[in-house]
């Protein structure tokens, strides 16, 4: 039974051994000293001109990166092409990941701005309906000032250097001449003096006379608080886009490019086109290449925390919806206050601007709108006015937008720290139980020390030498830290605002404690598998799906290390070992 390999007696004698060797030699002559698979991989991966790849291995090649003993399927020109290819492919891989994050930020930035503009439009229509339905005598002339107010608020939410308080007070300054001549004293020159010098006088003394009581100041404070958080959120999202745009164009150092060529393509020089890098080896190379970008980890974490807090501020104590919906009520109360205090206002104005009505200052104005306004203050709004609450569908959309944004944001808190690991996942590296490429040879496991993230850890990196922080990344880091500091100074109580209620009922994602490499969480050569977990930990995207389940969140995968170039993983080195193995087996059975 044990002779089943060679069932016939003497079938593995000298004749069969000689025949086997002749067959193997003929195979070697035809295929072993061929660079066919290397040429195929070179062409499929669009590395460079195919004529640069030799037909057969070339001895004594003066290579700079892929140095090894014996003949090689690589040339100096091929190494140049490999350097271009790894630079191109690596940046493409980075962009495929950063695109998902950039799409998340830009998409939500547009969505939030759309929400802001809808709220402004709703509030503007709400206020216009009040003036048209209740204060019709001044509505026509007041509507341009309403448009100006909301135009200023819109620009403010988009990041313009405008003061909300100034815009609100300017609105009431422009409103005062109309109120004085059409509500308090409707008989003064038929109200035609509004555009005259007297009108300018009324606008200038409005805050001193205080005809609207506390309501302008209350409205300005409420609007500044709510719109301030919304504006800062919009600025923060724009800042995030600037960070992503800058990091997408970061340059790869010469040491990094050499390390990438050695990891991805030097195995091809030996005919090993299907072998993949070891996990730990890949991590060292990628962490060395992106040590500068890893320095963005801490300011980016702080930045994402501020994004969460600003979102909570919009939906919490300084609700944007409530503040904008309150504009109509504040203006109505201000106009009622002016009418109720008409005689005192008239007396003060008469002394300053000389607008004597010819009537005793103690006489109450007889404007019919005083009665109308008083009645409507406790009566239903006119039929032309919209509802005082936003449509339930819109409120649901706003709530979903915030919840969706906060949940996705959790997955990107550690984007820059985990970028090297993302680049080393999937088909780019071997499984833990497979042989792999160590940069110099095929091994069972990587024996080098796996270093952590950041510049300081790279001093011990055996694969890539890191010299200093990339100037572009340094500039991005400084700008991001400055933005974080300015946001914190402008909103010192952000961290005290309670989390959004809608995320506290079991819908908020569970998060784990952050684990930095500097705290001793880096993987060693024997426990590299610890860095890979199923599902989402805080801030770590899983696989290539950090952006969501919709199609736009799934960009094409980066080029794989695997190349379909032939039936074996070696083109000219492996047939010799097969021949010796076959001959040894036959010789062993002959001795029996």
Coordinates of C-alpha atoms in Angstrom, one line a residue:
X1 CA 0.0 0.0 0.0
X2 CA 2.9 2.3 0.8
X3 CA 4.2 1.7 -2.8
X4 CA 1.1 3.3 -4.3
X5 CA 3.2 6.2 -5.6
X6 CA 5.1 3.8 -7.9
X7 CA 2.8 0.7 -8.1
X8 CA 5.0 -1.4 -10.4
X9 CA 8.3 -3.0 -9.1
X10 CA 11.4 -1.2 -10.3
X11 CA 9.2 1.5 -11.9
X12 CA 11.3 4.1 -10.1
X13 CA 14.6 2.7 -11.2
X14 CA 17.5 4.5 -12.8
X15 CA 15.7 4.7 -16.1
X16 CA 12.7 6.6 -14.6
X17 CA 14.9 8.9 -12.5
X18 CA 16.9 9.8 -15.6
X19 CA 13.6 10.3 -17.6
X20 CA 12.2 12.6 -14.9
X21 CA 15.4 14.7 -14.8
X22 CA 15.3 15.0 -18.6
X23 CA 11.6 16.2 -18.4
X24 CA 12.4 18.7 -15.7
X25 CA 15.4 20.0 -17.5
X26 CA 13.3 20.5 -20.6
X27 CA 10.7 22.4 -18.5
X28 CA 13.4 24.5 -17.1
X29 CA 14.8 25.3 -20.5
X30 CA 11.4 26.3 -21.7
X31 CA 10.1 28.3 -18.7
X32 CA 12.4 28.6 -15.7
X33 CA 14.7 31.2 -17.1
X34 CA 11.8 33.3 -18.4
X35 CA 10.4 36.6 -17.1
X36 CA 7.0 35.9 -18.6
X37 CA 5.0 36.4 -15.4
X38 CA 6.9 39.5 -14.5
X39 CA 6.2 41.0 -17.9
X40 CA 2.5 40.1 -17.5
X41 CA 2.4 41.8 -14.1
X42 CA 4.3 44.8 -15.4
X43 CA 1.7 45.2 -18.2
X44 CA -1.5 44.5 -16.1
X45 CA -0.5 47.0 -13.4
X46 CA 0.5 49.6 -16.0
X47 CA 3.9 50.1 -14.5
X48 CA 5.7 51.3 -17.6
X49 CA 6.7 50.4 -21.1
X50 CA 6.8 46.6 -21.6
X51 CA 10.1 46.7 -23.5
X52 CA 11.9 47.5 -20.2
X53 CA 11.2 44.0 -18.9
X54 CA 13.8 41.5 -20.2
X55 CA 12.6 38.2 -21.7
X56 CA 14.9 36.2 -19.4
X57 CA 16.6 37.0 -16.0
X58 CA 19.7 39.2 -16.5
X59 CA 22.8 38.4 -14.4
X60 CA 24.9 41.1 -12.6
X61 CA 22.2 43.8 -12.8
X62 CA 23.2 47.0 -11.0
X63 CA 20.0 47.6 -9.0
X64 CA 19.6 50.3 -6.4
X65 CA 16.7 49.0 -4.4
X66 CA 15.9 45.4 -5.3
X67 CA 19.4 44.0 -4.7
X68 CA 19.8 40.2 -4.5
X69 CA 22.1 37.5 -5.5
X70 CA 21.7 35.8 -8.8
X71 CA 20.0 36.8 -12.1
X72 CA 17.1 39.2 -12.0
X73 CA 14.0 40.0 -14.0
X74 CA 14.5 43.7 -13.1
X75 CA 16.6 46.5 -14.5
X76 CA 17.5 50.0 -13.4
X77 CA 14.9 51.3 -15.8
X78 CA 12.3 49.0 -14.3
X79 CA 13.1 50.3 -10.8
X80 CA 12.4 53.8 -12.0
X81 CA 9.0 52.7 -13.4
X82 CA 8.3 50.9 -10.1
X83 CA 9.0 54.1 -8.1
X84 CA 6.5 56.0 -10.3
X85 CA 4.0 53.2 -10.0
X86 CA 4.1 52.8 -6.1
X87 CA 3.9 56.6 -5.8
X88 CA 0.8 56.7 -8.1
X89 CA -0.9 53.7 -6.6
X90 CA -0.3 54.7 -2.9
X91 CA -1.7 58.2 -3.4
X92 CA -4.6 56.6 -5.2
X93 CA -5.3 54.3 -2.3
X94 CA -5.1 57.3 0.1
X95 CA -7.5 59.3 -2.0
X96 CA -9.9 56.3 -2.1
X97 CA -10.1 56.4 1.7
X98 CA -10.0 60.2 2.1
X99 CA -12.6 60.6 -0.6
X100 CA -15.1 58.8 1.7
X101 CA -14.3 61.2 4.6
X102 CA -14.3 64.2 2.3
X103 CA -17.6 63.2 0.8
X104 CA -19.1 62.9 4.3
X105 CA -17.9 66.4 5.3
X106 CA -18.9 68.1 2.1
X107 CA -22.2 66.3 1.9
X108 CA -23.2 67.3 5.4
X109 CA -21.9 70.8 4.9
X110 CA -24.2 71.2 2.0
X111 CA -27.1 69.6 3.9
X112 CA -26.6 71.8 6.9
X113 CA -26.5 74.9 4.8
X114 CA -29.7 73.8 3.0
X115 CA -31.3 73.4 6.4
X116 CA -30.1 76.8 7.6
X117 CA -31.4 78.5 4.5
X118 CA -34.8 76.7 4.8
X119 CA -35.1 77.9 8.4
X120 CA -34.2 81.5 7.4
X121 CA -36.7 81.4 4.6
X122 CA -39.4 80.0 6.8
X123 CA -38.7 82.6 9.5
X124 CA -38.7 85.4 7.0
X125 CA -42.0 84.4 5.6
X126 CA -43.3 84.1 9.1
X127 CA -42.3 87.7 10.0
X128 CA -43.5 89.1 6.7
X129 CA -47.0 87.6 7.2
X130 CA -47.1 89.2 10.6
X131 CA -46.4 92.7 9.1
X132 CA -48.8 92.2 6.2
X133 CA -51.6 90.8 8.3
X134 CA -51.4 92.9 11.5
X135 CA -49.3 96.0 10.7
X136 CA -50.4 96.6 7.1
X137 CA -49.8 100.4 7.3
X138 CA -46.0 99.9 7.6
X139 CA -45.6 96.5 5.9
X140 CA -44.8 97.7 2.4
X141 CA -42.0 99.9 3.6
X142 CA -40.8 97.5 6.3
X143 CA -40.4 94.4 4.0
X144 CA -37.2 95.6 2.4
X145 CA -35.7 95.9 5.9
X146 CA -36.9 92.4 6.6
X147 CA -35.2 91.2 3.5
X148 CA -32.0 93.0 4.5
X149 CA -32.0 91.4 8.0
X150 CA -32.4 87.8 6.7
X151 CA -29.9 88.4 3.9
X152 CA -27.3 89.4 6.5
X153 CA -28.2 86.4 8.7
X154 CA -27.8 84.1 5.6
X155 CA -24.3 85.6 4.9
X156 CA -23.4 85.2 8.5
X157 CA -24.3 81.5 8.5
X158 CA -22.2 81.1 5.4
X159 CA -19.1 82.5 7.2
X160 CA -19.2 86.2 6.3
X161 CA -17.7 88.6 8.8
X162 CA -21.0 90.0 10.0
X163 CA -22.3 90.7 13.5
X164 CA -25.7 89.2 14.2
X165 CA -26.3 91.8 17.0
X166 CA -25.5 94.6 14.6
X167 CA -27.8 93.2 11.9
X168 CA -30.7 92.9 14.4
X169 CA -30.2 96.4 15.9
X170 CA -29.9 97.8 12.4
X171 CA -33.2 96.3 11.5
X172 CA -34.9 97.9 14.5
X173 CA -33.2 101.2 13.7
X174 CA -34.7 101.2 10.2
X175 CA -38.0 100.1 11.7
X176 CA -38.3 102.9 14.2
X177 CA -39.1 105.8 11.8
X178 CA -41.9 103.7 10.2
X179 CA -43.3 102.7 13.6
X180 CA -43.1 106.3 14.9
X181 CA -44.9 107.9 11.9
X182 CA -47.4 105.1 11.1
X183 CA -48.2 103.5 14.4
X184 CA -47.4 105.9 17.2
X185 CA -48.1 109.2 15.4
X186 CA -49.8 108.3 12.1
X187 CA -50.7 111.9 11.3
X188 CA -47.2 113.3 11.0
X189 CA -46.8 114.6 7.5
X190 CA -48.7 111.5 6.3
X191 CA -45.7 109.4 7.2
X192 CA -43.8 110.8 4.3
X193 CA -40.9 112.0 6.5
X194 CA -39.4 108.6 6.9
X195 CA -36.8 109.2 4.1
X196 CA -36.0 112.7 5.2
X197 CA -33.4 114.0 7.7
X198 CA -35.9 113.5 10.4
X199 CA -36.0 109.8 9.6
X200 CA -32.2 109.7 9.9
X201 CA -32.5 111.4 13.3
X202 CA -35.0 108.7 14.4
X203 CA -32.7 105.9 13.3
X204 CA -29.8 107.5 15.1
X205 CA -31.6 107.9 18.5
X206 CA -33.4 104.6 18.5
X207 CA -31.2 102.8 20.9
X208 CA -31.1 105.8 23.3
X209 CA -34.9 106.3 23.2
X210 CA -35.4 102.5 23.5
X211 CA -38.9 102.5 21.9
X212 CA -39.1 98.7 21.6
X213 CA -38.1 98.0 25.2
X214 CA -35.9 94.9 25.9
X215 CA -37.1 92.9 22.9
X216 CA -34.4 93.9 20.3
X217 CA -31.6 93.0 22.8
X218 CA -33.3 89.7 23.7
X219 CA -33.8 88.9 20.0
X220 CA -30.1 89.8 19.2
X221 CA -28.9 87.6 22.0
X222 CA -31.0 84.6 21.1
X223 CA -30.0 84.9 17.4
X224 CA -26.3 85.3 18.1
X225 CA -26.3 82.3 20.4
X226 CA -28.1 79.9 18.0
X227 CA -26.7 81.2 14.7
X228 CA -23.2 81.4 16.2
X229 CA -23.1 77.6 16.8
X230 CA -24.5 77.0 13.3
X231 CA -22.0 79.4 11.7
X232 CA -19.1 77.8 13.5
X233 CA -20.3 74.3 12.5
X234 CA -20.2 75.5 8.9
X235 CA -16.8 76.9 9.3
X236 CA -15.6 73.7 11.0
X237 CA -16.8 71.6 8.1
X238 CA -15.0 73.9 5.7
X239 CA -11.9 73.6 7.8
X240 CA -12.2 69.8 7.6
X241 CA -12.4 70.0 3.8
X242 CA -9.2 72.1 3.7
X243 CA -7.4 69.5 5.9
X244 CA -8.4 66.7 3.6
X245 CA -7.5 68.6 0.5
X246 CA -4.1 69.4 1.8
X247 CA -3.4 65.8 2.9
X248 CA -4.4 64.4 -0.4
X249 CA -1.5 66.3 -2.0
X250 CA 1.1 65.3 0.6
X251 CA 4.4 64.2 -1.0
X252 CA 6.1 60.9 -0.4
X253 CA 9.7 61.1 0.6
X254 CA 12.5 59.2 -1.3
X255 CA 12.9 56.9 1.6
X256 CA 9.2 56.1 1.6
X257 CA 9.2 55.4 -2.2
X258 CA 12.2 53.1 -1.8
X259 CA 10.5 51.2 1.0
X260 CA 7.3 50.8 -1.1
X261 CA 9.2 49.5 -4.1
X262 CA 11.0 47.0 -1.9
X263 CA 7.7 45.9 -0.4
X264 CA 5.6 45.7 -3.5
X265 CA 7.8 45.0 -6.4
X266 CA 11.2 43.6 -5.4
X267 CA 9.7 40.1 -5.2
X268 CA 8.9 40.4 -8.9
X269 CA 12.6 40.7 -9.6
X270 CA 12.9 37.1 -8.4
X271 CA 9.9 36.0 -10.4
X272 CA 7.6 36.0 -7.3
X273 CA 4.6 37.9 -8.7
X274 CA 1.9 36.5 -6.4
X275 CA 3.7 36.7 -3.0
X276 CA 2.3 39.4 -0.7
X277 CA 4.0 41.4 2.1
X278 CA 3.8 40.4 5.7
X279 CA 1.4 42.3 7.8
X280 CA 3.9 43.7 10.2
X281 CA 6.3 44.5 7.4
X282 CA 3.6 46.5 5.6
X283 CA 2.7 48.4 8.8
X284 CA 6.3 49.4 9.3
X285 CA 6.5 50.7 5.7
X286 CA 3.2 52.5 5.8
X287 CA 3.7 54.0 9.3
X288 CA 7.1 55.3 8.1
X289 CA 5.6 56.7 5.0
X290 CA 2.8 58.5 6.8
X291 CA 4.5 59.3 10.1
X292 CA 3.8 63.0 9.4
X293 CA 0.1 62.5 8.7
X294 CA -0.1 60.5 12.0
X295 CA 0.9 63.7 13.8
X296 CA -2.6 65.0 12.8
X297 CA -4.2 62.4 15.0
X298 CA -4.5 64.4 18.2
X299 CA -5.7 67.7 16.7
X300 CA -8.1 65.8 14.4
X301 CA -9.6 64.0 17.4
X302 CA -10.1 67.3 19.1
X303 CA -11.6 68.7 15.9
X304 CA -14.2 65.9 15.6
X305 CA -15.1 66.4 19.3
X306 CA -15.8 70.1 18.6
X307 CA -17.9 69.1 15.6
X308 CA -20.0 66.9 17.9
X309 CA -20.3 69.6 20.5
X310 CA -21.3 72.3 18.0
X311 CA -24.0 69.9 16.6
X312 CA -25.3 69.4 20.1
X313 CA -25.3 73.2 20.7
X314 CA -27.4 73.7 17.6
X315 CA -29.9 71.2 18.8
X316 CA -29.6 71.9 22.5
X317 CA -29.8 75.0 24.6
X318 CA -29.3 77.3 21.5
X319 CA -31.7 75.6 19.2
X320 CA -31.5 77.2 15.8
X321 CA -35.1 76.3 14.9
X322 CA -36.5 77.9 18.1
X323 CA -34.4 81.0 17.7
X324 CA -35.5 81.7 14.2
X325 CA -39.1 80.8 14.8
X326 CA -39.0 83.3 17.7
X327 CA -38.2 86.3 15.4
X328 CA -41.9 86.9 14.7
X329 CA -42.8 86.9 18.3
X330 CA -40.0 89.2 19.3
X331 CA -40.8 91.7 16.6
X332 CA -44.5 91.6 17.5
X333 CA -43.8 92.2 21.2
X334 CA -41.5 95.1 20.2
X335 CA -44.2 96.8 18.2
X336 CA -46.7 96.3 20.9
X337 CA -44.3 97.9 23.4
X338 CA -43.8 100.9 21.2
X339 CA -47.5 101.5 20.8
X340 CA -48.2 101.1 24.5
X341 CA -45.4 103.6 25.4
X342 CA -46.2 106.0 22.5
X343 CA -46.7 109.2 24.5
X344 CA -43.4 108.9 26.3
X345 CA -41.6 108.0 23.1
X346 CA -43.2 111.0 21.4
X347 CA -42.1 113.4 24.1
X348 CA -38.5 112.2 24.0
X349 CA -38.3 112.3 20.2
X350 CA -39.9 115.8 20.2
X351 CA -37.1 117.1 22.4
X352 CA -34.3 115.5 20.4
X353 CA -35.5 115.7 16.8
X354 CA -38.1 118.5 17.1
X355 CA -40.9 116.3 15.7
X356 CA -43.8 118.1 17.5
X357 CA -47.2 116.7 16.6
X358 CA -49.0 119.8 17.8
X359 CA -50.8 117.6 20.4
X360 CA -50.4 117.3 24.1
X361 CA -47.7 114.7 24.9
X362 CA -50.0 112.9 27.3
X363 CA -52.6 112.2 24.6
X364 CA -52.8 108.6 23.6
X365 CA -52.3 108.0 19.8
X366 CA -55.5 107.0 18.1
X367 CA -54.1 104.6 15.6
X368 CA -56.6 101.8 14.8
X369 CA -53.7 99.4 14.7
X370 CA -53.2 99.7 18.5
X371 CA -56.5 98.0 19.0
X372 CA -55.8 95.5 16.2
X373 CA -52.4 94.6 17.6
X374 CA -53.6 94.3 21.1
X375 CA -56.3 91.9 20.0
X376 CA -54.1 89.8 17.8
X377 CA -51.5 89.4 20.5
X378 CA -53.9 86.9 22.2
X379 CA -55.9 85.9 19.1
X380 CA -55.1 83.4 16.3
X381 CA -52.9 84.6 13.5
X382 CA -54.5 85.9 10.3
X383 CA -55.2 83.2 7.8
X384 CA -52.3 84.5 5.6
X385 CA -49.7 83.6 8.3
X386 CA -48.1 80.2 8.2
X387 CA -48.1 77.9 11.2
X388 CA -45.8 78.9 14.0
X389 CA -44.2 75.4 14.0
X390 CA -42.1 73.8 11.3
X391 CA -43.7 70.9 9.4
X392 CA -43.2 67.6 11.1
X393 CA -41.5 66.2 8.0
X394 CA -38.9 68.9 8.1
X395 CA -38.3 68.5 11.8
X396 CA -37.8 64.8 11.2
X397 CA -35.3 65.5 8.4
X398 CA -33.3 67.8 10.6
X399 CA -33.2 65.3 13.4
X400 CA -32.1 62.5 11.0
X401 CA -29.4 64.8 9.5
X402 CA -27.9 65.4 12.9
X403 CA -28.1 61.8 14.0
X404 CA -26.6 60.6 10.7
X405 CA -23.8 63.1 10.9
X406 CA -22.9 62.2 14.5
X407 CA -22.9 58.5 13.9
X408 CA -20.6 58.6 10.9
X409 CA -18.3 61.1 12.6
X410 CA -17.6 58.5 15.3
X411 CA -16.0 56.3 12.6
X412 CA -13.5 58.9 11.5
X413 CA -12.1 60.1 14.9
X414 CA -8.9 58.1 14.4
X415 CA -8.7 58.4 10.6
X416 CA -5.1 59.6 10.5
X417 CA -3.9 57.2 13.2
X418 CA -5.4 54.1 11.4
X419 CA -4.6 55.1 7.8
X420 CA -1.5 52.8 7.6
X421 CA -3.6 49.9 8.9
X422 CA -6.3 50.6 6.4
X423 CA -3.7 50.6 3.6
X424 CA -2.4 47.2 4.8
X425 CA -5.8 45.5 5.0
X426 CA -7.5 43.0 2.7
X427 CA -5.8 41.8 -0.4
X428 CA -2.7 44.0 0.1
X429 CA -1.2 41.6 2.7
X430 CA -1.2 37.9 3.4
X431 CA -3.2 36.0 5.9
X432 CA -1.7 35.4 9.3
X433 CA -1.1 31.7 8.5
X434 CA 0.6 32.1 5.1
X435 CA 4.1 32.7 4.0
X436 CA 4.8 36.3 3.1
X437 CA 7.4 38.7 1.7
X438 CA 9.6 40.4 4.2
X439 CA 11.4 42.7 1.8
X440 CA 14.4 40.4 1.4
X441 CA 13.0 36.9 1.2
X442 CA 9.9 34.7 1.6
X443 CA 9.4 33.9 5.2
X444 CA 6.9 32.2 7.5
X445 CA 6.4 35.3 9.6
X446 CA 7.8 38.8 9.9
X447 CA 10.5 38.9 12.6
X448 CA 11.1 42.7 12.7
X449 CA 9.8 45.0 15.4
X450 CA 6.5 46.6 14.5
X451 CA 6.7 50.3 15.5
X452 CA 3.9 52.6 16.5
X453 CA 2.5 55.7 14.8
X454 CA 4.0 59.2 14.8
X455 CA 7.4 60.7 14.3
X456 CA 8.9 59.6 17.7
X457 CA 8.1 55.9 17.1
X458 CA 9.8 56.0 13.7
X459 CA 13.3 56.2 15.3
X460 CA 13.0 52.4 15.7
X461 CA 11.5 51.7 12.3
X462 CA 13.7 49.1 10.6
X463 CA 12.2 49.6 7.1
X464 CA 11.8 53.4 6.4
X465 CA 13.9 56.2 7.7
X466 CA 11.9 59.2 8.8
X467 CA 13.8 62.5 9.1
X468 CA 11.4 65.3 9.9
X469 CA 7.8 66.5 9.7
X470 CA 6.5 67.2 6.2
X471 CA 6.2 71.0 5.8
X472 CA 2.7 70.7 4.3
X473 CA 1.4 68.5 7.1
X474 CA 3.1 70.8 9.6
X475 CA 1.2 73.8 8.2
X476 CA -2.1 71.8 8.2
X477 CA -1.5 70.8 11.8
X478 CA -0.8 74.3 13.0
X479 CA -3.9 75.6 11.2
X480 CA -6.1 72.9 12.7
X481 CA -4.8 73.4 16.2
X482 CA -5.4 77.2 15.8
X483 CA -8.9 76.6 14.6
X484 CA -9.6 74.3 17.6
X485 CA -8.3 76.9 20.0
X486 CA -10.3 79.7 18.5
X487 CA -13.5 77.6 18.6
X488 CA -12.9 76.7 22.2
X489 CA -12.3 80.3 23.2
X490 CA -15.4 81.5 21.4
X491 CA -17.6 78.8 22.9
X492 CA -16.0 78.1 26.3
X493 CA -19.1 76.2 27.5
X494 CA -19.3 73.8 24.5
X495 CA -18.2 70.8 26.6
X496 CA -20.9 71.5 29.2
X497 CA -23.8 71.2 26.7
X498 CA -25.6 67.9 27.2
X499 CA -25.6 65.3 24.5
X500 CA -28.5 65.4 22.1
X501 CA -31.5 63.7 23.6
X502 CA -32.3 61.8 20.4
X503 CA -29.0 59.9 20.7
X504 CA -29.5 58.9 24.4
X505 CA -32.2 56.4 23.8
X506 CA -30.1 53.5 22.6
X507 CA -29.4 54.9 19.2
X508 CA -26.0 56.3 20.0
X509 CA -23.2 54.1 18.9
X510 CA -21.2 52.3 21.6
X511 CA -17.6 53.5 21.7
X512 CA -14.5 52.1 23.3
X513 CA -11.7 53.9 24.9
X514 CA -9.1 55.2 22.5
X515 CA -5.9 53.3 22.3
X516 CA -2.9 55.1 21.1
X517 CA 0.3 53.4 20.0
X518 CA 2.2 55.7 22.4
X519 CA 0.3 54.1 25.3
X520 CA 1.7 50.6 24.5
X521 CA -1.0 49.4 22.1
X522 CA 1.2 48.9 19.1
X523 CA 1.4 45.3 17.7
X524 CA 4.5 43.2 17.9
X525 CA 5.6 40.7 15.3
X526 CA 3.9 37.9 17.2
X527 CA 0.5 39.5 17.8
X528 CA -0.1 41.6 14.7
X529 CA -3.6 40.1 14.5
X530 CA -4.7 42.1 17.5
X531 CA -4.9 45.3 15.4
X532 CA -7.7 43.7 13.3
X533 CA -11.2 43.6 14.8
X534 CA -14.6 43.0 13.4
X535 CA -17.1 45.8 13.5
X536 CA -16.4 49.4 14.5
X537 CA -14.3 50.5 17.4
X538 CA -14.3 54.2 18.1
X539 CA -12.8 56.1 15.2
X540 CA -11.6 53.1 13.3
X541 CA -13.3 52.4 9.9
X542 CA -13.8 48.7 9.1
X543 CA -12.4 47.5 5.8
X544 CA -13.2 50.0 3.0
X545 CA -16.7 51.0 4.2
X546 CA -16.1 53.9 6.6
X547 CA -18.5 56.2 4.8
X548 CA -21.8 54.3 4.9
X549 CA -23.9 51.8 2.9
X550 CA -24.9 53.9 0.0
X551 CA -23.1 53.3 -3.3
X552 CA -21.3 56.7 -3.3
X553 CA -19.4 55.6 -0.2
X554 CA -17.7 52.7 -1.9
X555 CA -14.9 53.9 -4.2
X556 CA -13.0 51.3 -6.2
X557 CA -10.5 49.3 -4.3
X558 CA -6.9 50.0 -4.7
X559 CA -4.8 47.8 -6.9
X560 CA -4.1 44.4 -5.3
X561 CA -0.7 42.9 -4.9
X562 CA -2.0 39.7 -6.6
X563 CA -1.3 39.5 -10.3
X564 CA -2.7 36.9 -12.6
X565 CA 0.4 35.9 -14.5
X566 CA 0.6 32.1 -14.5
X567 CA -0.1 28.9 -12.6
X568 CA 2.6 29.3 -10.0
X569 CA 3.9 31.9 -7.7
X570 CA 7.5 31.6 -9.1
X571 CA 8.4 31.6 -12.7
X572 CA 12.0 30.4 -12.9
X573 CA 13.2 29.4 -9.4
X574 CA 10.5 26.8 -8.4
X575 CA 11.0 24.1 -11.2
X576 CA 14.4 23.1 -9.8
X577 CA 13.0 22.3 -6.4
X578 CA 10.2 20.3 -8.0
X579 CA 12.7 18.3 -9.9
X580 CA 14.8 17.5 -6.9
X581 CA 11.7 16.5 -4.9
X582 CA 10.5 14.2 -7.6
X583 CA 13.9 12.6 -8.0
X584 CA 14.3 12.1 -4.3
X585 CA 11.0 10.4 -4.0
X586 CA 11.7 8.0 -6.8
X587 CA 15.2 7.2 -5.4
X588 CA 13.7 6.5 -2.0
X589 CA 11.2 3.9 -3.4
X590 CA 14.0 2.3 -5.5
X591 CA 15.9 1.5 -2.3
X592 CA 13.0 -0.3 -0.9

